[in-house]
Short mmCIF file of C-alpha atoms and ligand atoms in Angstrom, two decimals:
data_model
loop_
_atom_site.label_atom_id
_atom_site.label_comp_id
_atom_site.label_asym_id
_atom_site.label_seq_id
_atom_site.Cartn_x
_atom_site.Cartn_y
_atom_site.Cartn_z
CA UNK J 140 -77.36 43.47 54.57
CA UNK J 141 -81.22 42.31 52.20
CA UNK J 142 -81.73 42.21 48.41
CA UNK J 143 -81.77 46.11 47.64
CA UNK J 144 -77.63 46.35 48.36
CA UNK J 145 -76.64 43.25 46.60
CA UNK J 146 -76.26 44.50 42.00
CA UNK J 147 -73.99 41.49 40.08
CA UNK J 148 -73.43 44.40 38.06
CA UNK J 149 -71.54 46.74 39.97
CA UNK J 150 -68.06 45.85 38.45
CA UNK J 151 -65.85 48.45 41.53
CA UNK J 152 -67.28 45.48 43.83
CA UNK J 153 -64.86 42.32 42.23
CA UNK J 154 -62.27 45.16 42.01
CA UNK J 155 -62.20 44.47 46.42
CA UNK J 156 -62.25 40.26 46.11
CA UNK J 157 -65.70 38.86 44.88
CA UNK J 158 -68.70 38.91 46.32
CA UNK J 159 -69.09 36.64 48.63
CA UNK J 160 -71.08 37.98 51.05
CA UNK J 161 -73.76 38.41 48.52
CA UNK J 162 -73.78 34.75 46.84
CA UNK J 163 -73.68 33.56 50.56
CA UNK J 164 -77.11 35.96 51.14
CA UNK J 165 -78.27 35.02 47.53
CA UNK J 166 -78.18 31.42 48.52
CA UNK J 167 -79.97 31.50 51.57
CA UNK J 168 -82.71 33.58 50.74
CA UNK J 169 -83.26 33.57 46.94
CA UNK J 170 -81.35 31.22 45.22
CA UNK J 171 -83.36 31.69 41.89
CA UNK J 172 -82.94 35.77 41.88
CA UNK J 173 -84.68 38.31 39.31
CA UNK J 174 -82.20 40.39 38.97
CA UNK J 175 -83.11 43.93 38.05
CA UNK J 176 -81.00 45.66 35.03
CA UNK J 177 -81.34 47.68 32.29
CA UNK J 178 -84.14 45.10 30.38
CA UNK J 179 -87.90 44.69 31.94
CA UNK J 180 -86.84 40.70 32.92
CA UNK J 181 -83.66 41.57 33.92
CA UNK J 182 -81.83 37.69 34.45
CA UNK J 183 -81.82 35.25 36.47
CA UNK J 184 -79.13 34.88 38.80
CA UNK J 185 -78.87 30.63 40.23
CA UNK J 186 -76.29 31.03 43.41
CA UNK J 187 -77.13 27.30 44.53
CA UNK J 188 -75.04 24.16 43.39
CA UNK J 189 -78.04 21.64 42.85
CA UNK J 190 -79.41 24.45 40.89
CA UNK J 191 -76.46 25.72 38.75
CA UNK J 192 -75.89 21.82 38.28
CA UNK J 193 -79.44 20.76 37.06
CA UNK J 194 -79.84 23.98 35.00
CA UNK J 195 -75.86 23.30 33.25
CA UNK J 196 -77.15 19.76 32.74
CA UNK J 197 -80.68 20.72 30.98
CA UNK J 198 -79.09 22.18 27.45
CA UNK J 199 -82.59 21.54 26.01
CA UNK J 200 -84.32 24.59 28.29
CA UNK J 201 -80.85 26.65 29.19
CA UNK J 202 -78.99 26.52 25.56
CA UNK J 203 -75.70 28.16 24.86
CA UNK J 204 -76.41 28.54 21.73
CA UNK J 205 -74.86 31.74 20.13
CA UNK J 206 -78.26 31.58 18.32
CA UNK J 207 -79.72 32.72 20.87
CA UNK J 208 -76.70 34.84 22.70
CA UNK J 209 -74.58 32.80 24.09
CA UNK J 210 -72.85 32.42 27.53
CA UNK J 211 -71.52 35.67 27.82
CA UNK J 212 -75.38 36.78 29.25
CA UNK J 213 -74.78 40.22 30.82
CA UNK J 214 -72.48 42.41 29.11
CA UNK J 215 -69.23 42.00 29.06
CA UNK J 216 -67.23 44.28 25.81
CA UNK J 217 -63.93 42.32 25.77
CA UNK J 218 -65.39 38.66 24.57
CA UNK J 219 -68.42 38.04 23.24
CA UNK J 220 -70.51 41.92 23.36
CA UNK J 221 -67.25 43.60 21.55
CA UNK J 222 -68.41 41.77 18.06
CA UNK J 223 -72.06 42.51 18.81
CA UNK J 224 -72.83 39.04 18.63
CA UNK J 225 -71.79 36.17 20.76
CA UNK J 226 -69.16 33.85 18.19
CA UNK J 227 -70.08 30.92 17.06
CA UNK J 228 -67.28 28.78 18.87
CA UNK J 229 -68.29 25.36 20.75
CA UNK J 230 -69.23 26.70 24.57
CA UNK J 231 -71.67 29.12 22.04
CA UNK J 232 -73.41 25.34 20.73
CA UNK J 233 -75.64 23.41 21.45
CA UNK J 234 -76.16 19.88 20.33
CA UNK J 235 -75.57 18.60 17.92
CA UNK J 236 -73.42 21.32 16.52
CA UNK J 237 -71.52 21.35 19.74
CA UNK J 238 -70.65 17.09 19.86
CA UNK J 239 -68.82 17.79 16.13
CA UNK J 240 -66.54 19.88 17.82
CA UNK J 241 -66.43 18.53 21.24
CA UNK J 242 -65.73 14.41 18.81
CA UNK J 243 -62.90 16.30 17.03
CA UNK J 244 -61.41 17.83 20.47
CA UNK J 245 -61.26 14.93 22.28
CA UNK J 246 -59.50 12.62 19.64
CA UNK J 247 -56.80 15.18 19.37
CA UNK J 248 -57.05 16.04 23.55
CA UNK J 249 -55.77 13.21 24.44
CA UNK J 250 -54.98 12.54 28.33
CA UNK J 251 -51.95 11.19 27.45
CA UNK J 252 -51.14 13.68 25.11
CA UNK J 253 -51.66 16.18 27.91
CA UNK J 254 -49.27 14.08 29.86
CA UNK J 255 -46.88 14.03 27.85
CA UNK J 256 -46.71 17.84 28.57
CA UNK J 257 -45.96 17.53 31.96
CA UNK J 258 -41.99 17.65 32.03
CA UNK J 259 -41.47 20.70 30.16
CA UNK J 260 -44.16 22.39 31.83
CA UNK J 261 -42.22 21.16 35.18
CA UNK J 262 -39.19 23.09 34.47
CA UNK J 263 -40.83 25.84 33.58
CA UNK J 264 -42.47 26.38 36.75
CA UNK J 265 -39.63 25.52 39.43
CA UNK J 266 -37.31 27.89 36.75
CA UNK J 267 -39.78 30.45 37.41
CA UNK J 268 -39.90 29.69 41.62
CA UNK J 269 -36.02 29.67 42.17
CA UNK J 270 -35.98 33.23 40.78
CA UNK J 271 -38.62 34.19 42.35
CA UNK J 272 -36.31 33.15 45.52
CA UNK J 273 -33.80 35.29 44.37
CA UNK J 274 -35.11 38.62 45.25
CA UNK J 275 -36.71 39.67 48.36
CA UNK J 276 -41.12 40.20 47.52
CA UNK J 277 -42.50 38.52 43.69
CA UNK J 278 -45.78 39.47 42.44
CA UNK J 279 -46.81 35.94 42.67
CA UNK J 280 -49.75 36.32 38.90
CA UNK J 281 -46.83 38.37 37.29
CA UNK J 282 -44.18 36.78 37.93
CA UNK J 283 -45.10 33.19 37.74
CA UNK J 284 -49.07 32.18 37.59
CA UNK J 285 -48.90 34.21 34.53
CA UNK J 286 -46.37 33.25 32.90
CA UNK J 287 -47.13 28.89 33.21
CA UNK J 288 -50.58 28.52 31.75
CA UNK J 289 -49.33 30.17 28.48
CA UNK J 290 -46.32 28.07 28.54
CA UNK J 291 -48.94 24.65 28.87
CA UNK J 292 -50.95 26.30 26.24
CA UNK J 293 -48.07 27.15 23.73
CA UNK J 294 -46.41 23.18 24.00
CA UNK J 295 -49.57 22.28 23.55
CA UNK J 296 -50.74 23.80 20.88
CA UNK J 297 -47.24 24.26 19.57
CA UNK J 298 -46.75 28.20 19.28
CA UNK J 299 -43.33 28.23 19.57
CA UNK J 300 -41.67 30.13 22.57
CA UNK J 301 -40.55 33.25 21.87
CA UNK J 302 -44.50 33.66 21.01
CA UNK J 303 -46.15 32.86 24.03
CA UNK J 304 -46.26 36.36 26.37
CA UNK J 305 -47.89 37.42 23.35
CA UNK J 306 -50.95 35.40 24.57
CA UNK J 307 -50.91 36.11 27.51
CA UNK J 308 -50.56 40.22 26.59
CA UNK J 309 -53.87 39.90 24.41
CA UNK J 310 -55.87 37.81 26.87
CA UNK J 311 -55.62 39.94 29.47
CA UNK J 312 -56.83 42.30 27.50
CA UNK J 313 -59.72 40.61 26.40
CA UNK J 314 -60.52 39.62 29.89
CA UNK J 315 -59.89 42.29 31.92
CA UNK J 316 -61.80 44.67 29.01
CA UNK J 317 -63.70 46.81 31.75
CA UNK J 318 -60.81 47.09 34.03
CA UNK J 319 -58.29 50.15 34.03
CA UNK J 320 -55.16 49.14 34.59
CA UNK J 321 -55.44 45.94 31.90
CA UNK J 322 -57.42 47.52 29.33
CA UNK J 323 -57.05 51.45 28.31
CA UNK J 324 -59.83 51.63 25.36
CA UNK J 325 -62.66 49.12 23.48
CA UNK J 326 -59.94 49.15 20.35
CA UNK J 327 -57.51 48.19 22.51
CA UNK J 328 -59.41 45.27 23.09
CA UNK J 329 -60.36 45.12 19.53
CA UNK J 330 -57.24 44.52 18.82
CA UNK J 331 -55.83 41.87 20.78
CA UNK J 332 -59.08 40.28 19.31
CA UNK J 333 -57.70 40.63 16.03
CA UNK J 334 -54.41 39.90 17.10
CA UNK J 335 -55.41 36.89 18.81
CA UNK J 336 -58.02 35.44 16.00
CA UNK J 337 -55.15 36.00 13.30
CA UNK J 338 -52.18 34.60 14.84
CA UNK J 339 -54.58 31.12 15.36
CA UNK J 340 -54.97 32.08 10.94
CA UNK J 341 -51.42 32.36 10.71
CA UNK J 342 -50.29 29.45 12.90
CA UNK J 343 -52.88 26.75 11.23
CA UNK J 344 -51.45 27.34 7.73
CA UNK J 345 -47.68 26.75 8.91
CA UNK J 346 -49.08 23.32 10.72
CA UNK J 347 -51.04 22.55 7.53
CA UNK J 348 -48.24 23.08 5.77
CA UNK J 349 -45.83 20.74 8.09
CA UNK J 350 -47.49 19.39 10.63
CA UNK J 351 -46.21 18.92 14.46
CA UNK J 352 -46.96 16.80 17.06
CA UNK J 353 -49.29 18.87 18.73
CA UNK J 354 -52.73 19.55 19.43
CA UNK J 355 -53.12 22.32 16.49
CA UNK J 356 -51.69 19.72 13.79
CA UNK J 357 -54.12 17.16 15.41
CA UNK J 358 -56.94 18.88 15.26
CA UNK J 359 -56.28 19.94 11.56
CA UNK J 360 -56.42 16.90 10.64
CA UNK J 361 -59.00 15.09 12.81
CA UNK J 362 -62.28 14.36 10.98
CA UNK J 363 -65.94 13.26 12.62
CA UNK J 364 -68.20 11.17 9.92
CA UNK J 365 -65.08 12.16 6.97
CA UNK J 366 -66.34 16.58 8.38
CA UNK J 367 -63.12 18.21 9.95
CA UNK J 368 -63.00 22.19 10.67
CA UNK J 369 -63.31 24.78 7.89
CA UNK J 370 -60.72 27.28 8.28
CA UNK J 371 -62.69 30.16 9.90
CA UNK J 372 -63.69 27.63 12.68
CA UNK J 373 -60.28 26.43 13.51
CA UNK J 374 -58.89 30.28 14.18
CA UNK J 375 -62.17 30.38 16.36
CA UNK J 376 -61.43 27.05 18.33
CA UNK J 377 -58.01 28.60 18.46
CA UNK J 378 -58.74 31.70 19.67
CA UNK J 379 -60.75 30.20 22.65
CA UNK J 380 -58.53 28.13 23.93
CA UNK J 381 -56.62 30.81 24.65
CA UNK J 382 -58.72 32.46 26.40
CA UNK J 383 -60.84 29.59 27.92
CA UNK J 384 -56.85 28.32 28.82
CA UNK J 385 -54.91 30.87 30.21
CA UNK J 386 -56.79 33.45 32.18
CA UNK J 387 -58.34 30.12 34.84
CA UNK J 388 -55.57 28.27 35.09
CA UNK J 389 -53.66 31.34 36.33
CA UNK J 390 -56.65 32.83 38.44
CA UNK J 391 -56.50 29.45 40.38
CA UNK J 392 -52.97 29.46 40.81
CA UNK J 393 -53.09 32.69 42.57
CA UNK J 394 -56.02 31.96 44.46
CA UNK J 395 -55.59 28.83 45.66
CA UNK J 396 -52.22 30.28 46.84
CA UNK J 397 -54.61 32.27 49.09
CA UNK J 398 -56.46 29.97 49.94
CA UNK J 399 -53.70 27.17 51.11
CA UNK J 400 -51.88 30.62 53.34
CA UNK J 401 -55.41 32.17 54.85
CA UNK J 402 -53.49 29.68 58.03
CA UNK J 403 -50.63 28.91 57.66
CA UNK J 404 -50.53 25.59 58.93
CA UNK J 405 -52.04 24.14 55.11
CA UNK J 406 -48.66 25.36 53.09
CA UNK J 407 -46.77 23.76 55.96
CA UNK J 408 -48.73 20.25 55.88
CA UNK J 409 -48.42 20.52 52.08
CA UNK J 410 -44.27 21.44 52.34
CA UNK J 411 -43.98 18.38 54.74
CA UNK J 412 -45.34 16.76 52.30
CA UNK J 413 -45.41 17.79 48.69
CA UNK J 414 -47.37 14.47 47.07
CA UNK J 415 -50.89 16.50 48.82
CA UNK J 416 -50.68 18.68 46.25
CA UNK J 417 -53.19 16.23 44.51
CA UNK J 418 -55.86 16.44 46.43
CA UNK J 419 -55.01 19.98 47.47
CA UNK J 420 -55.99 20.44 43.83
CA UNK J 421 -59.74 19.56 43.72
CA UNK J 422 -59.83 21.23 47.30
CA UNK J 423 -57.64 24.64 45.63
CA UNK J 424 -60.34 24.39 42.63
CA UNK J 425 -63.52 24.52 44.68
CA UNK J 426 -61.68 27.05 46.52
CA UNK J 427 -61.01 29.28 44.11
CA UNK J 428 -63.66 31.81 42.53
CA UNK J 429 -62.50 31.51 39.14
CA UNK J 430 -65.00 31.84 36.80
CA UNK J 431 -67.99 33.75 38.71
CA UNK J 432 -70.89 32.77 35.74
CA UNK J 433 -71.39 31.68 32.65
CA UNK J 434 -75.09 31.91 30.97
CA UNK J 435 -78.02 30.46 29.45
CA UNK J 436 -80.81 31.36 27.21
CA UNK J 437 -83.86 29.92 28.75
CA UNK J 438 -85.65 27.73 25.74
CA UNK J 439 -88.77 27.30 27.18
CA UNK J 440 -91.76 28.42 29.49
CA UNK J 441 -90.74 26.87 32.66
CA UNK J 442 -90.85 27.20 36.43
CA UNK J 443 -87.87 26.31 37.88
CA UNK J 444 -86.61 26.98 41.73
CA UNK J 445 -90.34 27.45 42.90
CA UNK J 446 -89.92 31.14 39.77
CA UNK J 447 -91.50 31.32 36.31
CA UNK J 448 -89.26 31.12 33.34
CA UNK J 449 -90.06 32.31 30.08
CA UNK J 450 -88.35 31.57 27.05
CA UNK J 451 -85.26 33.58 25.90
CA UNK J 452 -84.92 34.95 29.71
CA UNK J 453 -80.95 34.78 30.85
CA UNK J 454 -79.97 32.87 33.45
CA UNK J 455 -76.00 33.31 35.07
CA UNK J 456 -75.18 30.60 36.79
CA UNK J 457 -73.42 31.70 39.50
CA UNK J 458 -70.39 27.98 39.79
CA UNK J 459 -68.25 30.52 42.37
CA UNK J 460 -71.43 30.64 44.72
CA UNK J 461 -71.69 26.84 44.11
CA UNK J 462 -68.97 25.91 45.35
CA UNK J 463 -69.14 27.50 48.62
CA UNK J 464 -72.77 26.17 49.16
CA UNK J 465 -72.80 25.09 52.99
CA UNK J 466 -76.11 22.45 51.93
CA UNK J 467 -73.06 21.14 49.70
CA UNK J 468 -69.82 22.33 51.72
CA UNK J 469 -69.32 21.97 55.93
CA UNK J 470 -67.78 25.00 57.02
CA UNK J 471 -67.50 25.95 52.44
CA UNK J 472 -65.12 29.24 52.66
CA UNK J 473 -62.55 27.18 54.77
CA UNK J 474 -60.23 26.40 52.78
CA UNK J 475 -59.26 22.94 54.14
CA UNK J 476 -56.15 20.97 52.28
CA UNK J 477 -57.27 17.80 52.95
CA UNK J 478 -61.39 17.71 52.36
CA UNK J 479 -61.03 16.63 49.10
CA UNK J 480 -64.66 17.20 47.04
CA UNK J 481 -66.01 14.69 45.15
CA UNK J 482 -67.25 16.96 43.14
CA UNK J 483 -67.81 20.33 42.37
CA UNK J 484 -68.43 23.03 40.27
CA UNK J 485 -64.75 25.02 39.58
CA UNK J 486 -65.25 23.35 35.88
CA UNK J 487 -69.15 23.66 35.18
CA UNK J 488 -71.37 20.75 34.42
CA UNK J 489 -72.66 18.42 31.66
CA UNK J 490 -72.21 18.85 28.32
CA UNK J 491 -70.29 21.43 28.15
CA UNK J 492 -67.78 20.89 31.15
CA UNK J 493 -64.49 22.33 30.71
CA UNK J 494 -62.34 20.73 27.74
CA UNK J 495 -59.14 21.70 29.66
CA UNK J 496 -59.74 19.94 32.66
CA UNK J 497 -57.20 17.38 32.83
CA UNK J 498 -54.85 19.97 31.52
CA UNK J 499 -55.80 22.11 33.87
CA UNK J 500 -55.73 19.53 36.79
CA UNK J 501 -51.75 18.91 35.75
CA UNK J 502 -50.55 22.89 35.59
CA UNK J 503 -51.83 22.78 39.81
CA UNK J 504 -50.96 19.54 40.96
CA UNK J 505 -47.37 19.82 38.86
CA UNK J 506 -46.82 24.14 40.06
CA UNK J 507 -47.60 23.18 43.83
CA UNK J 508 -45.21 19.48 44.10
CA UNK J 509 -42.82 22.39 42.36
CA UNK J 510 -43.55 25.02 45.33
CA UNK J 511 -44.40 22.78 48.25
CA UNK J 512 -40.41 21.45 46.91
CA UNK J 513 -38.63 24.15 46.97
CA UNK J 514 -40.09 26.72 49.31
CA UNK J 515 -40.17 26.32 53.04
CA UNK J 516 -42.74 29.40 53.67
CA UNK J 517 -44.26 31.68 51.41
CA UNK J 518 -45.83 34.79 52.88
CA UNK J 519 -48.25 37.63 51.41
CA UNK J 520 -46.06 40.92 52.00
CA UNK J 521 -49.41 42.87 50.40
CA UNK J 522 -52.97 42.94 49.52
CA UNK J 523 -53.91 41.08 46.57
CA UNK J 524 -55.40 43.37 43.84
CA UNK J 525 -58.80 41.82 41.94
CA UNK J 526 -60.06 41.87 38.54
CA UNK J 527 -62.77 44.42 37.89
CA UNK J 528 -64.82 41.51 36.02
CA UNK J 529 -67.98 39.91 36.75
CA UNK J 530 -67.32 36.99 34.50
CA UNK J 531 -63.23 36.42 35.43
CA UNK J 532 -62.78 36.11 38.90
CA UNK J 533 -59.17 37.89 38.30
CA UNK J 534 -56.52 37.54 40.94
CA UNK J 535 -54.35 40.89 38.94
CA UNK J 536 -51.51 41.26 41.74
CA UNK J 537 -50.80 39.18 45.39
CA UNK J 538 -47.13 39.96 46.33
CA UNK J 539 -45.29 37.30 47.99
CA UNK J 540 -41.48 36.50 49.97
CA UNK J 541 -40.42 32.98 48.94
CA UNK J 542 -37.79 31.63 51.65
CA UNK J 543 -35.75 28.39 50.44
CA UNK J 544 -36.41 25.74 51.25
C1 HEM I 761 -58.79 25.62 36.32
C2 HEM I 761 -58.39 26.18 34.83
C3 HEM I 761 -60.10 26.48 34.14
C4 HEM I 761 -61.53 26.19 34.55
C5 HEM I 761 -61.71 26.59 35.90
C6 HEM I 761 -61.93 26.69 33.63
C7 HEM I 761 -63.27 26.94 33.86
C8 HEM I 761 -64.89 26.18 32.81
C9 HEM I 761 -65.60 26.06 33.06
C10 HEM I 761 -66.82 26.44 34.12
C11 HEM I 761 -66.35 25.99 31.53
C12 HEM I 761 -68.21 25.74 31.10
C13 HEM I 761 -68.63 26.14 30.25
C14 HEM I 761 -69.95 26.67 30.15
O1 HEM I 761 -70.86 25.08 30.83
O2 HEM I 761 -70.72 27.22 29.67
C15 HEM I 761 -64.84 25.87 30.32
C16 HEM I 761 -65.38 24.57 29.53
C17 HEM I 761 -64.56 25.19 28.98
N1 HEM I 761 -62.54 25.10 29.11
FE1 HEM I 761 -62.49 25.29 30.95
N2 HEM I 761 -61.11 25.81 32.61
C18 HEM I 761 -59.91 25.57 32.95
C19 HEM I 761 -59.05 25.44 31.52
C20 HEM I 761 -58.77 25.47 30.89
C21 HEM I 761 -58.03 24.79 29.71
C22 HEM I 761 -56.43 24.42 29.92
C23 HEM I 761 -58.58 25.11 28.55
C24 HEM I 761 -57.78 24.04 27.55
C25 HEM I 761 -56.92 24.75 27.41
C26 HEM I 761 -60.02 25.10 28.52
C27 HEM I 761 -60.72 24.96 27.73
C28 HEM I 761 -62.26 25.04 27.31
C29 HEM I 761 -63.10 24.73 26.51
C30 HEM I 761 -62.51 24.73 25.34
C31 HEM I 761 -64.52 25.19 27.30
C32 HEM I 761 -65.84 24.79 25.81
C33 HEM I 761 -66.45 23.20 26.11
C34 HEM I 761 -67.28 23.08 25.87
O3 HEM I 761 -68.48 24.49 25.37
O4 HEM I 761 -68.42 21.50 25.76
N3 HEM I 761 -60.36 24.81 29.84
N4 HEM I 761 -63.91 25.70 31.76
#
C-alpha cells in the first residue's frame, strides 16, 4: 500500500467496514497528512492518538465554530451541509458561547438524573433480549441495538413512548444520508431534518406549559447569568441530542458485540461474570469505530506535527484511528475484555468531550449485564453490513442467534 491507495472520501470503502488498514498506514507513514480533495488545500487528516487529543484540547487554534464552518468538515449531506451552513448548536461553537450551553446542560444533565433512568432502560433491554431468544435468528442492529438508545433518550427527554420509534426513523435518514438503503433522496433527508426539529419545538411547547421530571423541562427552566435558551436554541439542542445520542450508542452496542465475539472466550468470560460488563464498557468504547471523525478549522497559521497549517484549513480528527494507535495501546486491534483502557478517544477530548458520556456508559454496561445473564451463547450467523458514511461508523445489520442461559 502507498498513500495513493488511500481515499478517505471513498464512501463505498466504508460500506465494507471502517478502513482500519488505511488508518494504520497513515499513523505509520503520514500521521498529519494533507489529504487531497476537490479543493486546492485538501484537508488535514490526523490519525495518531496524541495529535488528535492535542488538537481537540486546543480550541483556540482548532475551532469548532459554525462561523468558520463547524465540525462536519468533509461534507455530509445529512447533518450539516444540507443546510448550506453548519447549524448553531453547541458542538459547533467555541468559547465563550459554547460555555453557556455547556453550563446550562450540565445543570440539567446530572449523573443522578441519568442514573434514575437505569431501571426503565434495564427492563427495555431485558425484554428485547428475551424476545430475540424466542426466534432462531434476529438482526442484532434493527431488533435490539437500534431500539435501546431511543428508549434511553426518550426517557431522558420525556418523549412519550408511542413517539420514540420516530426518532430512530429520522436519525437513520440523517446519518444514513449517503447510504441508499437508509435514505432515498435529498428531499427525504430534508424532511427528516424538519420533522425532528419541529417535533422538538412542539415538545418544548408542551413542556413549557406542563413541566415534567425530564431533561427538556430542566433545560427550559435552566438559566446562566439570568439567561435561558431561546426557542430556536432549544429546538436545535433537542435535535443535536437526539442525533448525537441515538446513532452513536446503537453503533457502539453493535461494534461491541462484534468485538466480544471475535474470540468466543471473551463472551464466555462475560457470561461467567456479568460484573465484567463495567470494565468491558471502556474496551467496547475504545474498540468501536462509531464516530469515525469530527472536524475543526484552523484559526491561525501554525506548525503542527512537522507540517505547516494555514488559517482556514480543515482538519479531520480521526477518533476511530486514535483508538487503535499502537503507541498508545499494545496489540491495539485486539478486543480484550481485561484491557481496562484508562483513556480513549471514543468521546473525543477537550471542551467538546461528549456530553452524553455518562448516559452512553450506562446504556452499554446495563445492556451487556443483561445479555450476559440471559444468553449463554451468542453466535453471528452472517456477515455484518456497514453504513456508507465516513462520519458515523455504523453497523446496519448483524444477524445473530442467541442461546438462553
Ligand atoms: C457511545 C455513544 C456516544 C459516542 C461514541 C459519542 C461520541 C461523541 C464525540 C466523539 C463527541 C465529541 C465531538 C467533538 O469533539 O467535536 C461527542 C460530543 C457530544 N455528544 Fe456524544 N457520543 C455518544 C453518546 C451521546 C449521547 C447518549 C448523547 C446525548 C444524549 C450525546 C451528546 C453529545 C453532545 C451534545 C455533544 C457535544 C458536546 C459539546 O460540543 O460540548 N452523545 N460525542
